[in-house]
């Protein structure tokens, strides 16, 4: 069964997202909402990782899969500065969170096919939060974009 | 005569549940002025807090010389508090007033003509608009202007310039009230009425030190507490406020943990079945998420996180769950703390769970701090679209564009309005280069002052300040505009429970000072802002034109003013909106029918995720189909972001005293108020003071990661581990700068805000305290309020027993009053705060029968009821309705009638009727 490949992907993607939220939090301390919320959201990703554990224990986790390592996104290792830099960093987070989001969707599909209630319960406790993370990133970027792209010095 | 400095709430006039609150007319005249000397009385309402006490201003020889509460007004029934009595006209008629515009030349502010000042503003503004566009402009206003002024500015910003960067200091005071109502009910709009105090059998005050922030409203509560059927009182506050002292349950929780407590209370209601299943089923959505979010919060879990007693949590929930009619009020303890919107929404949720809304005594007052904060929200000078319109709804944007005859693209609606802290961030980063600040003082009132001062001082930011006095902020301006104050201009404003008052011009402003409205209209004219047809955007000739324009804009929206006119506001009581054809006298309370303004086409917002502030968006909202149901919105609890640690081991919170307002620009210019609370202090608990070897009055240094203050310590009854400082004390009367001993509480506060309401977090930070010098006497903190000293250092004989009498009067069991062992911290003995002869004001007890809705309201001249109306419809500056020049004689004549009525009430109370407002509220909206 290949679910293990996707569980591996998901696990890795949540880890990468958590670390990236933390990097952005640190790099943008002068934007307090970004700073504090990214910390909160990083913590959510940690929790998701924890919640996945018993599932991974059951199905295993294949990190080597035939080719999916292509799909492992690089995390954010350093932040940019200035208003456009903030926008770019949030944009990067958005891409990473989108990857997590769609991976949850696919894992959920498998869970439904397997009628694995435990797995489905984990999904339902996590994928909503990921959806909100995406929403927040979008909200914050929409707010920042006009100023950053039109008048920022 | 009563010393209204020591007797903040004046003489008790007890009343029973369901009876009418007796009238007590309070009056203060200038030294040497007698009532017979007064030339005329001019109708107004007080602008020193959100309560909106209606008053008449005494005028003699063209000067304001006194004030008197209006007996016939539904808000205050004649009463005034110390701020209204001592700082209304005294805070305005003062030699320090700005009398000429000023511009900065070679680093110095120098007087100039209006033309020079305005041309400097306009040339800068035009140049920036041309080079950089509308996003270079920011406007930061106040909670103290009038409707006409806010609306003019909203039009300038949204239809003239087209900038989303508009906000008021209402962001600091009342943004969460609006946000919580929008999230729960779909739109801003206070559900309840002050008459719910008269009709409830339990009151919950959440982070609301009403005794000091709205003293007259607290008098109403005290009169219920002293009546024959005392309502239960629950107080959530880390300090031993007057409210706490009288409470049946006082939850003195750790600052920053409100949401955990609220989760616990909601959980108790759910687990004990203290809910109305039918109401929930018919009128709400989202109960399941609420259930699962609160489930972990047992009373024990709450006790652990919040530092309160689990039994008290259960008892508070029991009172809420089993009382017949509960009124909840919420203010800064929730609004300015962590997870503000989520905590305040839980208050709404508690009422929704039991269906306790829309009936006499059942309601919620999501409070405001400032007198006209409500109007900033309504008119859109705070960034929201005028008339509670939804910026995400293209129809609403189109409506405004049609009304203003401009292109809808001009109106900024592509993203949420920019909140105050973000406007300052853009100024810090250099993208907002034009910042116009009116009637507020961010150099003292914003968080993290060292940073704010740097921003205001930046070369690249052109700062215009429009104010009565040379405030700390004005000192940093490039152009200073002298504004006319209260009593010097005409306009309208609206209090916490939606009551609209007119404030008429009584005297001329000093020197060349101009009204804020005239200044805005002049700017608009000079900028050439115009409609699609090329006509001037703002062609108003004066305030009444502005009011008429606003009526049009508000028509059909929840805050409908279309049935109100200046004429109707003269003479009678203020009128609670909405007032229109359907509700010609206004509306007392909302949501009687359980229909909420959540319809997607009508609502003010599609809502947010309360943890992050992510917008829900039109699609998801429509898919949810709330269709008139209220929403149970909530979020999981997260601990505050700055928690005490080894270096900064204490929790810091800030707040207010009864004797000062905001940054003291008016109140400190009142002799009586200044004397009562002249200088800054910080409050420590007995336990912390003992550990730090600090005695009453010692000078201490309080340090946070942002800055420090050095002020005398009051050893008081605050929760151990918590330090409190009043936020009023800036530097305008202390050399203008924080050099020497900095005193402004906001030197220490953190730059952080609620994700939904964007209200800054003033009530949670980590600090350390060290003693730096022995005291020279007791701390300059009042002894009459929450800042009173701990018992050990409390004054000598007499006062304690007076204090005990007061508590007993309000039905409080005094015997349990324990005495703490405070030997170590007892420093200087503290003399009681009194005002002496200077602070004596008149009280006329029950001179007339209490006003009642709707009879107290001047009828619409075109309305059938007008035929039966009695009384003077008011011409010119008449105070009308039997309240004219010789009204006092009139009203005294009817004193006997008042006494009669008290007896009647006492009888009625035995027989138990309790719906005094006639249930004429009608529906919540058109
Ligand atoms: S309670 Fe508020 S509105 Fe009333 S007199 Fe006092 S400060 Fe003024």
Coordinates of C-alpha atoms in Angstrom, one line a residue, chain B residues 202-623:
Chain B
X202 CA -28.2 39.6 38.2
X203 CA -25.4 41.7 36.7
X204 CA -22.1 40.6 35.3
X205 CA -19.3 43.1 34.8
X206 CA -16.5 41.7 32.7
X207 CA -13.3 43.8 33.0
X208 CA -15.5 46.8 33.5
X209 CA -14.7 49.1 36.4
X210 CA -17.9 50.9 35.8
X211 CA -17.6 52.7 39.2
X212 CA -14.7 54.7 37.8
X213 CA -15.3 54.7 34.0
X214 CA -19.0 55.6 33.9
X215 CA -19.7 56.9 37.3
X216 CA -23.3 57.9 36.6
X217 CA -24.2 54.5 35.2
X218 CA -22.7 53.0 38.4
X219 CA -24.9 55.3 40.5
X220 CA -27.9 53.6 38.8
X221 CA -26.4 50.2 39.8
X222 CA -25.7 51.4 43.3
X223 CA -29.3 52.5 43.6
X224 CA -30.5 49.1 42.6
X225 CA -28.1 47.5 45.0
X226 CA -29.4 49.7 47.8
X227 CA -33.0 49.0 46.9
X228 CA -35.3 46.4 48.4
X229 CA -34.4 43.6 45.9
X230 CA -30.7 43.7 45.4
X231 CA -29.6 42.0 42.1
X232 CA -26.7 39.6 42.3
X233 CA -23.4 41.1 41.1
X234 CA -20.5 39.2 39.6
X235 CA -17.2 41.0 38.9
X236 CA -14.3 39.8 36.7
X237 CA -11.3 42.0 37.5
X238 CA -7.8 41.5 38.9
X239 CA -8.2 44.6 41.1
X240 CA -10.3 45.2 44.1
X241 CA -12.5 47.8 42.4
X242 CA -15.6 49.2 43.9
X243 CA -17.5 46.8 41.7
X244 CA -15.5 43.9 43.2
X245 CA -16.1 45.1 46.8
X246 CA -19.8 44.9 46.3
X247 CA -19.9 41.7 44.2
X248 CA -21.4 38.4 45.3
X249 CA -18.6 36.7 43.4
X250 CA -15.4 38.4 42.5
X251 CA -13.2 36.5 40.0
X252 CA -9.8 38.2 40.4
X253 CA -8.2 36.4 37.6
X254 CA -4.7 36.7 36.2
X255 CA -4.5 39.3 33.5
X256 CA -4.4 37.7 30.0
X257 CA -6.5 34.7 30.9
X258 CA -10.1 36.0 30.3
X259 CA -10.9 33.5 27.5
X260 CA -10.1 30.5 29.7
X261 CA -12.5 31.8 32.4
X262 CA -15.2 32.4 29.8
X263 CA -14.8 28.9 28.4
X264 CA -15.2 27.6 31.9
X265 CA -18.4 29.6 32.5
X266 CA -19.9 28.5 29.1
X267 CA -19.0 24.9 29.9
X268 CA -20.8 25.1 33.3
X269 CA -23.9 26.4 31.5
X270 CA -23.8 23.5 29.0
X271 CA -23.1 20.8 31.6
X272 CA -25.8 21.9 34.0
X273 CA -28.4 22.3 31.3
X274 CA -28.7 26.0 32.0
X275 CA -29.5 26.6 28.3
X276 CA -32.6 27.2 26.2
X277 CA -32.5 24.4 23.6
X278 CA -35.4 25.8 21.6
X279 CA -33.8 29.3 21.3
X280 CA -30.5 27.7 20.3
X281 CA -32.2 25.6 17.7
X282 CA -34.2 28.5 16.2
X283 CA -31.9 31.4 16.5
X284 CA -28.3 30.4 16.5
X285 CA -25.6 28.4 14.6
X286 CA -22.4 26.8 15.6
X287 CA -23.3 25.2 19.0
X288 CA -21.2 22.1 18.2
X289 CA -17.9 23.9 17.8
X290 CA -18.7 25.9 20.9
X291 CA -19.2 22.7 22.9
X292 CA -16.0 21.1 21.8
X293 CA -13.9 24.2 22.3
X294 CA -15.0 24.7 25.9
X295 CA -15.1 21.0 26.9
X296 CA -11.6 20.9 28.4
X297 CA -12.3 23.9 30.6
X298 CA -13.6 22.4 33.9
X299 CA -13.8 24.7 36.8
X300 CA -10.6 23.2 38.1
X301 CA -8.8 23.8 34.8
X302 CA -10.0 27.4 34.9
X303 CA -8.8 27.7 38.5
X304 CA -5.4 26.6 37.6
X305 CA -5.0 28.8 34.5
X306 CA -6.7 31.9 35.9
X307 CA -5.7 31.7 39.5
X308 CA -9.2 31.8 40.8
X309 CA -11.2 29.5 43.0
X310 CA -13.0 26.7 41.2
X311 CA -16.0 27.1 43.5
X312 CA -16.3 30.8 42.6
X313 CA -16.4 29.8 38.9
X314 CA -19.2 27.4 39.5
X315 CA -21.1 29.9 41.7
X316 CA -20.8 32.6 39.0
X317 CA -22.1 30.2 36.4
X318 CA -24.9 29.2 38.7
X319 CA -25.9 32.8 39.1
X320 CA -25.9 33.3 35.4
X321 CA -27.6 30.0 34.7
X322 CA -30.4 30.4 37.3
X323 CA -31.2 34.1 37.4
X324 CA -34.3 35.3 35.5
X325 CA -32.9 38.4 33.9
X326 CA -29.2 38.9 33.5
X327 CA -27.4 42.0 32.2
X328 CA -23.7 41.7 31.2
X329 CA -21.4 44.6 30.5
X330 CA -17.9 44.4 29.1
X331 CA -15.1 46.9 28.9
X332 CA -11.3 47.4 28.7
X333 CA -10.4 44.5 31.0
X334 CA -11.6 42.3 28.1
X335 CA -11.1 44.7 25.2
X336 CA -7.5 45.6 25.9
X337 CA -6.4 42.1 26.9
X338 CA -5.4 39.0 25.1
X339 CA -7.9 37.3 22.8
X340 CA -10.2 40.3 23.2
X341 CA -12.8 39.5 20.6
X342 CA -13.0 35.8 21.4
X343 CA -13.5 36.6 25.1
X344 CA -16.1 39.3 24.4
X345 CA -17.9 36.9 22.0
X346 CA -18.2 34.4 24.8
X347 CA -20.2 37.0 26.8
X348 CA -22.6 37.2 23.8
X349 CA -22.6 33.4 23.6
X350 CA -23.7 33.0 27.3
X351 CA -26.7 35.2 26.5
X352 CA -27.5 33.3 23.3
X353 CA -27.3 30.0 25.1
X354 CA -30.1 31.1 27.5
X355 CA -31.9 33.3 25.0
X356 CA -31.4 36.2 27.4
X357 CA -31.7 39.0 24.9
X358 CA -34.3 41.5 23.9
X359 CA -36.4 41.4 27.1
X360 CA -36.4 43.9 30.0
X361 CA -33.4 43.1 32.2
X362 CA -31.9 40.7 29.8
X363 CA -29.1 42.0 27.7
X364 CA -25.5 42.9 26.9
X365 CA -23.8 46.2 26.9
X366 CA -20.6 45.9 24.9
X367 CA -19.4 49.2 26.3
X368 CA -17.5 52.1 24.8
X369 CA -14.9 54.2 26.6
X370 CA -15.2 57.6 24.9
X371 CA -18.2 59.8 24.5
X372 CA -18.5 59.6 20.7
X373 CA -16.6 56.4 20.0
X374 CA -19.9 55.0 18.7
X375 CA -20.1 57.7 16.0
X376 CA -16.6 57.1 14.7
X377 CA -17.7 53.5 14.2
X378 CA -21.0 54.5 12.5
X379 CA -19.7 57.3 10.3
X380 CA -16.6 55.4 9.1
X381 CA -13.9 57.7 10.2
X382 CA -12.4 54.6 11.8
X383 CA -12.0 52.9 8.4
X384 CA -15.2 50.9 8.4
X385 CA -17.6 52.0 5.7
X386 CA -20.3 54.5 6.9
X387 CA -23.6 53.2 8.1
X388 CA -22.2 49.8 9.1
X389 CA -21.8 48.9 5.5
X390 CA -19.7 45.9 4.6
X391 CA -16.5 46.6 2.6
X392 CA -16.6 43.1 1.1
X393 CA -20.1 43.6 -0.3
X394 CA -19.9 45.3 -3.7
X395 CA -23.6 46.4 -3.4
X396 CA -22.8 48.4 -0.3
X397 CA -19.8 50.0 -1.9
X398 CA -22.0 50.9 -4.9
X399 CA -24.7 52.4 -2.6
X400 CA -22.1 54.8 -1.1
X401 CA -20.7 55.7 -4.5
X402 CA -24.2 56.6 -5.7
X403 CA -24.9 58.5 -2.5
X404 CA -21.7 60.5 -2.9
X405 CA -21.9 60.6 -6.7
X406 CA -18.4 59.3 -7.2
X407 CA -16.8 56.3 -8.9
X408 CA -17.0 53.2 -6.7
X409 CA -13.3 52.5 -7.5
X410 CA -12.4 55.6 -5.4
X411 CA -13.7 54.0 -2.3
X412 CA -11.0 51.8 -0.8
X413 CA -12.6 48.4 -0.5
X414 CA -10.0 46.0 -1.7
X415 CA -8.8 45.0 1.7
X416 CA -9.8 45.6 5.3
X417 CA -9.4 49.2 6.5
X418 CA -6.0 49.9 8.0
X419 CA -6.0 49.9 11.8
X420 CA -4.3 52.5 13.9
X421 CA -1.2 50.4 14.8
X422 CA -0.7 49.5 11.2
X423 CA -1.0 53.1 10.1
X424 CA 1.8 54.0 12.5
X425 CA 3.8 51.1 11.2
X426 CA 3.5 52.4 7.7
X427 CA 4.6 55.9 8.9
X428 CA 7.5 54.2 10.6
X429 CA 8.5 52.5 7.4
X430 CA 8.0 55.7 5.4
X431 CA 5.1 54.8 3.2
X432 CA 2.6 57.0 5.0
X433 CA 4.1 60.4 4.8
X434 CA 1.1 62.6 5.6
X435 CA -0.5 61.9 9.0
X436 CA -3.4 64.1 10.3
X437 CA -4.2 63.6 13.9
X438 CA -7.4 65.2 15.4
X439 CA -8.5 65.4 19.0
X440 CA -6.3 62.7 20.3
X441 CA -2.9 62.3 21.9
X442 CA -1.1 59.1 20.7
X443 CA 2.2 60.3 22.2
X444 CA 0.6 59.3 25.6
X445 CA -2.2 56.9 24.7
X446 CA -0.6 54.4 22.3
X447 CA 1.4 51.4 23.4
X448 CA 5.2 51.4 23.5
X449 CA 5.7 55.2 23.7
X450 CA 9.4 55.3 23.0
X451 CA 8.6 53.9 19.5
X452 CA 5.6 56.3 19.0
X453 CA 7.7 59.3 19.8
X454 CA 10.3 58.3 17.3
X455 CA 7.6 57.9 14.6
X456 CA 6.1 61.3 15.3
X457 CA 9.5 62.9 15.2
X458 CA 10.5 61.5 11.9
X459 CA 11.5 64.1 9.3
X460 CA 9.8 62.3 6.5
X461 CA 6.3 62.2 8.2
X462 CA 4.3 65.4 7.8
X463 CA 2.2 65.5 11.0
X464 CA -0.9 67.8 11.3
X465 CA -2.4 68.0 14.8
X466 CA -5.8 69.5 15.5
X467 CA -6.6 70.0 19.2
X468 CA -7.6 72.3 22.0
X469 CA -4.2 72.3 23.7
X470 CA -0.6 71.9 22.9
X471 CA -0.5 68.2 23.8
X472 CA 2.5 66.0 23.8
X473 CA 1.5 65.0 20.2
X474 CA 1.0 68.6 19.1
X475 CA 4.5 69.5 20.2
X476 CA 5.8 67.0 17.6
X477 CA 3.6 68.3 14.8
X478 CA 4.5 70.2 11.6
X479 CA 1.3 72.1 11.6
X480 CA -0.9 72.7 14.7
X481 CA -4.5 73.7 14.2
X482 CA -6.5 75.2 17.1
X483 CA -9.9 73.6 17.4
X484 CA -13.1 74.7 19.0
X485 CA -14.2 72.6 21.9
X486 CA -17.3 71.4 23.6
X487 CA -19.8 74.2 24.1
X488 CA -18.1 76.2 21.4
X489 CA -19.7 74.3 18.5
X490 CA -22.9 72.5 17.6
X491 CA -23.2 68.9 16.7
X492 CA -24.6 65.5 17.7
X493 CA -23.2 62.3 19.2
X494 CA -24.4 59.0 20.5
X495 CA -23.7 57.2 23.8
X496 CA -23.2 53.5 24.6
X497 CA -26.9 52.6 24.4
X498 CA -27.4 54.3 21.1
X499 CA -28.9 57.5 22.6
X500 CA -28.4 60.5 20.3
X501 CA -27.9 63.9 21.8
X502 CA -27.5 67.4 20.4
X503 CA -24.8 69.6 21.9
X504 CA -25.6 73.2 21.0
X505 CA -23.0 76.0 20.8
X506 CA -23.0 78.0 24.0
X507 CA -20.1 80.4 23.5
X508 CA -17.5 81.5 21.0
X509 CA -14.3 79.6 20.7
X510 CA -11.2 81.5 22.0
X511 CA -9.0 83.4 19.6
X512 CA -8.9 82.1 16.1
X513 CA -9.9 78.5 17.1
X514 CA -12.3 76.9 14.6
X515 CA -14.6 74.0 14.7
X516 CA -13.2 70.6 13.5
X517 CA -16.0 70.6 11.0
X518 CA -15.0 74.0 9.5
X519 CA -11.4 72.8 9.3
X520 CA -12.3 69.6 7.4
X521 CA -14.7 71.5 5.1
X522 CA -12.0 74.1 4.4
X523 CA -9.4 71.4 3.6
X524 CA -11.9 69.7 1.2
X525 CA -12.6 73.0 -0.6
X526 CA -9.0 73.8 -1.0
X527 CA -8.2 70.3 -2.2
X528 CA -11.0 70.7 -4.8
X529 CA -12.5 67.3 -4.0
X530 CA -15.5 66.9 -6.2
X531 CA -18.3 64.6 -7.4
X532 CA -18.6 63.0 -10.8
X533 CA -20.5 66.1 -12.0
X534 CA -17.7 68.4 -10.8
X535 CA -19.7 69.8 -7.9
X536 CA -17.9 70.2 -4.6
X537 CA -17.9 66.9 -2.7
X538 CA -18.7 68.6 0.6
X539 CA -20.9 71.7 0.1
X540 CA -22.3 71.8 3.6
X541 CA -22.7 75.2 5.1
X542 CA -22.7 74.0 8.7
X543 CA -23.3 71.2 11.1
X544 CA -27.0 70.8 10.4
X545 CA -26.2 70.2 6.7
X546 CA -23.8 67.5 7.8
X547 CA -26.4 65.9 10.0
X548 CA -29.0 65.9 7.2
X549 CA -26.4 64.3 4.9
X550 CA -25.6 61.7 7.5
X551 CA -29.3 60.9 7.9
X552 CA -29.4 60.0 4.2
X553 CA -26.3 57.8 4.5
X554 CA -27.7 55.9 7.5
X555 CA -31.2 55.4 6.0
X556 CA -32.1 51.7 5.9
X557 CA -29.1 50.6 7.8
X558 CA -29.1 49.4 11.4
X559 CA -28.0 52.8 12.7
X560 CA -30.9 54.6 11.0
X561 CA -31.0 58.3 12.0
X562 CA -33.5 59.3 9.3
X563 CA -36.3 60.1 11.8
X564 CA -34.1 62.4 14.0
X565 CA -33.6 66.1 13.5
X566 CA -31.9 68.9 15.4
X567 CA -35.3 70.2 16.2
X568 CA -36.5 66.9 17.7
X569 CA -33.3 66.7 19.8
X570 CA -33.9 70.1 21.4
X571 CA -36.0 70.0 24.4
X572 CA -36.7 66.4 25.2
X573 CA -34.6 63.4 26.0
X574 CA -32.0 62.0 23.6
X575 CA -33.3 59.5 21.1
X576 CA -32.1 55.9 20.8
X577 CA -31.5 54.9 17.1
X578 CA -32.7 53.4 14.9
X579 CA -35.3 56.2 14.5
X580 CA -37.2 56.1 11.3
X581 CA -40.8 55.9 10.0
X582 CA -41.2 52.5 11.5
X583 CA -39.8 53.5 14.9
X584 CA -40.5 57.3 15.2
X585 CA -39.3 57.5 18.8
X586 CA -36.3 55.1 18.4
X587 CA -35.8 51.6 19.8
X588 CA -35.0 50.7 23.4
X589 CA -33.5 47.2 22.8
X590 CA -32.8 44.9 20.0
X591 CA -33.5 41.3 19.1
X592 CA -36.8 40.7 20.9
X593 CA -37.8 38.5 18.0
X594 CA -34.4 36.6 17.9
X595 CA -33.8 37.8 14.3
X596 CA -30.3 39.0 13.9
X597 CA -28.7 41.2 11.1
X598 CA -26.7 38.3 9.7
X599 CA -28.4 38.2 6.3
X600 CA -25.5 38.2 3.8
X601 CA -27.0 41.2 1.9
X602 CA -27.5 43.2 5.0
X603 CA -24.7 42.2 7.5
X604 CA -21.8 44.5 8.3
X605 CA -19.2 41.7 8.0
X606 CA -18.8 38.2 6.8
X607 CA -16.8 37.5 9.9
X608 CA -13.4 36.2 10.9
X609 CA -11.7 33.3 12.4
X610 CA -11.3 34.5 16.0
X611 CA -7.9 32.9 16.6
X612 CA -6.1 34.4 13.6
X613 CA -8.4 37.1 12.2
X614 CA -8.6 35.3 8.8
X615 CA -11.6 36.6 6.9
X616 CA -14.4 34.1 6.2
X617 CA -15.2 35.8 2.9
X618 CA -18.5 36.2 1.0
X619 CA -18.7 32.7 -0.5
X620 CA -18.1 30.7 2.6
X621 CA -20.5 33.0 4.5
X622 CA -23.3 32.7 2.0
X623 CA -22.8 29.0 2.0

